[in-house]
Amino acid sequence: HVQLVESGGGSVQAGGSLRLSCAASIETIRRPCMAWSRQAPGKEREVIASVDGDGRTTYADFVKGRFTISSDNVKNILDLEINGLEVDDTAMYYCTAGWGYCDLQTDFIYWGQGTQVTVS
């Protein structure tokens, strides 16, 4: 079983930066694939980036180098650093996890409650 709690969201001006953090409680020996996703008002949820237990990362095309995902397997923390924030980045950001091959199409079955990012 996996429990996820996000933090670090807030209201920022365009061009600014944020670091989102996810504290994971993982009750299994095998590490799940972990990712950050977001959902903007009126839009479908989209996966931003994923990282597997070995630290291999996959990014969505729209990231354009502005997002960096990182994980600390000892502390069970998953971070997302966002630079050059744009108004279109306004969304609820979710920490998520799943099993199987780790990429953007992984079946993410565990979700946190989300943290809101608002860019103006």
PDB file of C-alpha atoms in Angstrom:
ATOM      1  CA  HIS A   1       0.000   0.000   0.000  1.00  0.00           C
ATOM      2  CA  VAL A   2       1.197   3.532  -0.795  1.00  0.00           C
ATOM      3  CA  GLN A   3       0.098   6.816   0.735  1.00  0.00           C
ATOM      4  CA  LEU A   4       1.086  10.156  -0.742  1.00  0.00           C
ATOM      5  CA  VAL A   5       0.953  13.663   0.720  1.00  0.00           C
ATOM      6  CA  GLU A   6       1.870  16.694  -1.358  1.00  0.00           C
ATOM      7  CA  SER A   7       3.053  20.099  -0.186  1.00  0.00           C
ATOM      8  CA  GLY A   8       4.684  23.213  -1.584  1.00  0.00           C
ATOM      9  CA  GLY A   9       1.993  24.673  -3.774  1.00  0.00           C
ATOM     10  CA  GLY A  10       0.970  28.308  -3.691  1.00  0.00           C
ATOM     11  CA  SER A  11       0.424  31.486  -5.639  1.00  0.00           C
ATOM     12  CA  VAL A  12       3.366  32.824  -7.607  1.00  0.00           C
ATOM     13  CA  GLN A  13       4.027  35.368 -10.300  1.00  0.00           C
ATOM     14  CA  ALA A  14       4.841  34.307 -13.826  1.00  0.00           C
ATOM     15  CA  GLY A  15       8.529  33.658 -14.220  1.00  0.00           C
ATOM     16  CA  GLY A  16       8.930  32.474 -10.655  1.00  0.00           C
ATOM     17  CA  SER A  17       9.824  29.055  -9.322  1.00  0.00           C
ATOM     18  CA  LEU A  18       8.293  26.502  -6.993  1.00  0.00           C
ATOM     19  CA  ARG A  19       9.397  23.239  -5.460  1.00  0.00           C
ATOM     20  CA  LEU A  20       6.657  20.738  -4.782  1.00  0.00           C
ATOM     21  CA  SER A  21       7.293  17.885  -2.414  1.00  0.00           C
ATOM     22  CA  CYS A  22       5.572  14.557  -1.862  1.00  0.00           C
ATOM     23  CA  ALA A  23       6.016  12.481   1.267  1.00  0.00           C
ATOM     24  CA  ALA A  24       5.391   8.836   0.454  1.00  0.00           C
ATOM     25  CA  SER A  25       4.522   6.047   2.830  1.00  0.00           C
ATOM     26  CA  ILE A  26       5.455   2.831   1.028  1.00  0.00           C
ATOM     27  CA  GLU A  27       4.602  -0.446   2.741  1.00  0.00           C
ATOM     28  CA  THR A  28       6.244  -2.699   0.174  1.00  0.00           C
ATOM     29  CA  ILE A  29       9.808  -3.831  -0.481  1.00  0.00           C
ATOM     30  CA  ARG A  30       9.480  -3.200  -4.212  1.00  0.00           C
ATOM     31  CA  ARG A  31       9.469   0.484  -5.094  1.00  0.00           C
ATOM     32  CA  PRO A  32       6.652   1.751  -7.275  1.00  0.00           C
ATOM     33  CA  CYS A  33       6.929   4.006 -10.264  1.00  0.00           C
ATOM     34  CA  MET A  34       6.298   7.533  -9.014  1.00  0.00           C
ATOM     35  CA  ALA A  35       5.227  10.589 -10.918  1.00  0.00           C
ATOM     36  CA  TRP A  36       3.840  14.085 -10.808  1.00  0.00           C
ATOM     37  CA  SER A  37       0.641  14.868 -12.680  1.00  0.00           C
ATOM     38  CA  ARG A  38      -1.495  17.968 -12.957  1.00  0.00           C
ATOM     39  CA  GLN A  39      -5.005  18.946 -13.862  1.00  0.00           C
ATOM     40  CA  ALA A  40      -5.961  22.446 -14.894  1.00  0.00           C
ATOM     41  CA  PRO A  41      -9.559  23.656 -14.727  1.00  0.00           C
ATOM     42  CA  GLY A  42     -11.524  22.296 -17.655  1.00  0.00           C
ATOM     43  CA  LYS A  43      -8.636  20.182 -18.900  1.00  0.00           C
ATOM     44  CA  GLU A  44      -7.707  16.529 -18.679  1.00  0.00           C
ATOM     45  CA  ARG A  45      -5.202  15.325 -16.147  1.00  0.00           C
ATOM     46  CA  GLU A  46      -1.709  15.013 -17.627  1.00  0.00           C
ATOM     47  CA  VAL A  47       1.410  13.277 -16.397  1.00  0.00           C
ATOM     48  CA  ILE A  48       4.369  15.632 -16.129  1.00  0.00           C
ATOM     49  CA  ALA A  49       7.237  13.286 -15.285  1.00  0.00           C
ATOM     50  CA  SER A  50       7.921   9.897 -13.757  1.00  0.00           C
ATOM     51  CA  VAL A  51      10.842   8.270 -11.974  1.00  0.00           C
ATOM     52  CA  ASP A  52      11.467   4.588 -11.297  1.00  0.00           C
ATOM     53  CA  GLY A  53      13.204   2.951  -8.343  1.00  0.00           C
ATOM     54  CA  ASP A  54      16.584   3.251 -10.078  1.00  0.00           C
ATOM     55  CA  GLY A  55      16.178   6.972 -10.702  1.00  0.00           C
ATOM     56  CA  ARG A  56      15.385   6.716 -14.397  1.00  0.00           C
ATOM     57  CA  THR A  57      13.194   9.662 -15.371  1.00  0.00           C
ATOM     58  CA  THR A  58      10.728  10.277 -18.170  1.00  0.00           C
ATOM     59  CA  TYR A  59       9.338  13.703 -19.011  1.00  0.00           C
ATOM     60  CA  ALA A  60       6.332  14.823 -21.017  1.00  0.00           C
ATOM     61  CA  ASP A  61       7.119  16.780 -24.172  1.00  0.00           C
ATOM     62  CA  PHE A  62       5.515  19.957 -22.848  1.00  0.00           C
ATOM     63  CA  VAL A  63       7.992  20.137 -19.949  1.00  0.00           C
ATOM     64  CA  LYS A  64      10.554  21.923 -22.150  1.00  0.00           C
ATOM     65  CA  GLY A  65      13.234  21.730 -19.484  1.00  0.00           C
ATOM     66  CA  ARG A  66      11.297  23.770 -16.937  1.00  0.00           C
ATOM     67  CA  PHE A  67      10.372  20.827 -14.691  1.00  0.00           C
ATOM     68  CA  THR A  68      12.749  18.573 -12.778  1.00  0.00           C
ATOM     69  CA  ILE A  69      11.598  15.477 -10.931  1.00  0.00           C
ATOM     70  CA  SER A  70      13.774  13.960  -8.226  1.00  0.00           C
ATOM     71  CA  SER A  71      13.384  11.257  -5.617  1.00  0.00           C
ATOM     72  CA  ASP A  72      15.026  10.380  -2.336  1.00  0.00           C
ATOM     73  CA  ASN A  73      14.489   6.666  -1.812  1.00  0.00           C
ATOM     74  CA  VAL A  74      15.805   6.770   1.743  1.00  0.00           C
ATOM     75  CA  LYS A  75      13.457   9.507   2.908  1.00  0.00           C
ATOM     76  CA  ASN A  76      10.685   8.441   0.517  1.00  0.00           C
ATOM     77  CA  ILE A  77      10.314  11.951  -0.851  1.00  0.00           C
ATOM     78  CA  LEU A  78       9.454  12.882  -4.407  1.00  0.00           C
ATOM     79  CA  ASP A  79      10.080  16.467  -5.498  1.00  0.00           C
ATOM     80  CA  LEU A  80       9.140  18.513  -8.531  1.00  0.00           C
ATOM     81  CA  GLU A  81      10.983  21.726  -9.231  1.00  0.00           C
ATOM     82  CA  ILE A  82       9.303  24.125 -11.623  1.00  0.00           C
ATOM     83  CA  ASN A  83      11.144  27.093 -13.086  1.00  0.00           C
ATOM     84  CA  GLY A  84       9.907  29.840 -15.356  1.00  0.00           C
ATOM     85  CA  LEU A  85       6.314  29.383 -14.229  1.00  0.00           C
ATOM     86  CA  GLU A  86       3.691  30.347 -16.775  1.00  0.00           C
ATOM     87  CA  VAL A  87       0.022  31.196 -16.316  1.00  0.00           C
ATOM     88  CA  ASP A  88      -0.824  27.954 -18.125  1.00  0.00           C
ATOM     89  CA  ASP A  89       0.933  26.043 -15.339  1.00  0.00           C
ATOM     90  CA  THR A  90      -1.960  26.921 -13.027  1.00  0.00           C
ATOM     91  CA  ALA A  91      -3.364  23.575 -11.940  1.00  0.00           C
ATOM     92  CA  MET A  92      -3.775  21.099  -9.131  1.00  0.00           C
ATOM     93  CA  TYR A  93      -0.583  19.081  -8.936  1.00  0.00           C
ATOM     94  CA  TYR A  94      -0.730  15.461  -7.811  1.00  0.00           C
ATOM     95  CA  CYS A  95       1.867  13.016  -6.611  1.00  0.00           C
ATOM     96  CA  THR A  96       1.050   9.573  -7.930  1.00  0.00           C
ATOM     97  CA  ALA A  97       2.433   6.043  -7.940  1.00  0.00           C
ATOM     98  CA  GLY A  98       1.861   2.770  -9.699  1.00  0.00           C
ATOM     99  CA  TRP A  99       3.317  -0.605 -10.599  1.00  0.00           C
ATOM    100  CA  GLY A 100       4.749  -2.059 -13.763  1.00  0.00           C
ATOM    101  CA  TYR A 101       6.911  -0.484 -16.418  1.00  0.00           C
ATOM    102  CA  CYS A 102       7.619   3.100 -15.416  1.00  0.00           C
ATOM    103  CA  ASP A 103       6.861   5.842 -17.900  1.00  0.00           C
ATOM    104  CA  LEU A 104       4.124   8.384 -18.531  1.00  0.00           C
ATOM    105  CA  GLN A 105       1.584   5.635 -19.377  1.00  0.00           C
ATOM    106  CA  THR A 106       2.038   3.661 -16.160  1.00  0.00           C
ATOM    107  CA  ASP A 107      -1.226   2.706 -14.479  1.00  0.00           C
ATOM    108  CA  PHE A 108      -0.976   5.113 -11.551  1.00  0.00           C
ATOM    109  CA  ILE A 109      -3.326   3.771  -8.920  1.00  0.00           C
ATOM    110  CA  TYR A 110      -2.204   5.744  -5.890  1.00  0.00           C
ATOM    111  CA  TRP A 111      -2.906   9.466  -5.726  1.00  0.00           C
ATOM    112  CA  GLY A 112      -2.322  12.195  -3.205  1.00  0.00           C
ATOM    113  CA  GLN A 113      -4.912  14.859  -2.528  1.00  0.00           C
ATOM    114  CA  GLY A 114      -3.027  17.410  -4.586  1.00  0.00           C
ATOM    115  CA  THR A 115      -1.488  20.806  -4.042  1.00  0.00           C
ATOM    116  CA  GLN A 116      -2.705  23.889  -5.884  1.00  0.00           C
ATOM    117  CA  VAL A 117      -0.355  26.006  -7.963  1.00  0.00           C
ATOM    118  CA  THR A 118      -1.666  29.351  -9.173  1.00  0.00           C
ATOM    119  CA  VAL A 119       0.399  31.521 -11.495  1.00  0.00           C
ATOM    120  CA  SER A 120      -0.577  35.097 -12.248  1.00  0.00           C
TER     121      SER A 120
END
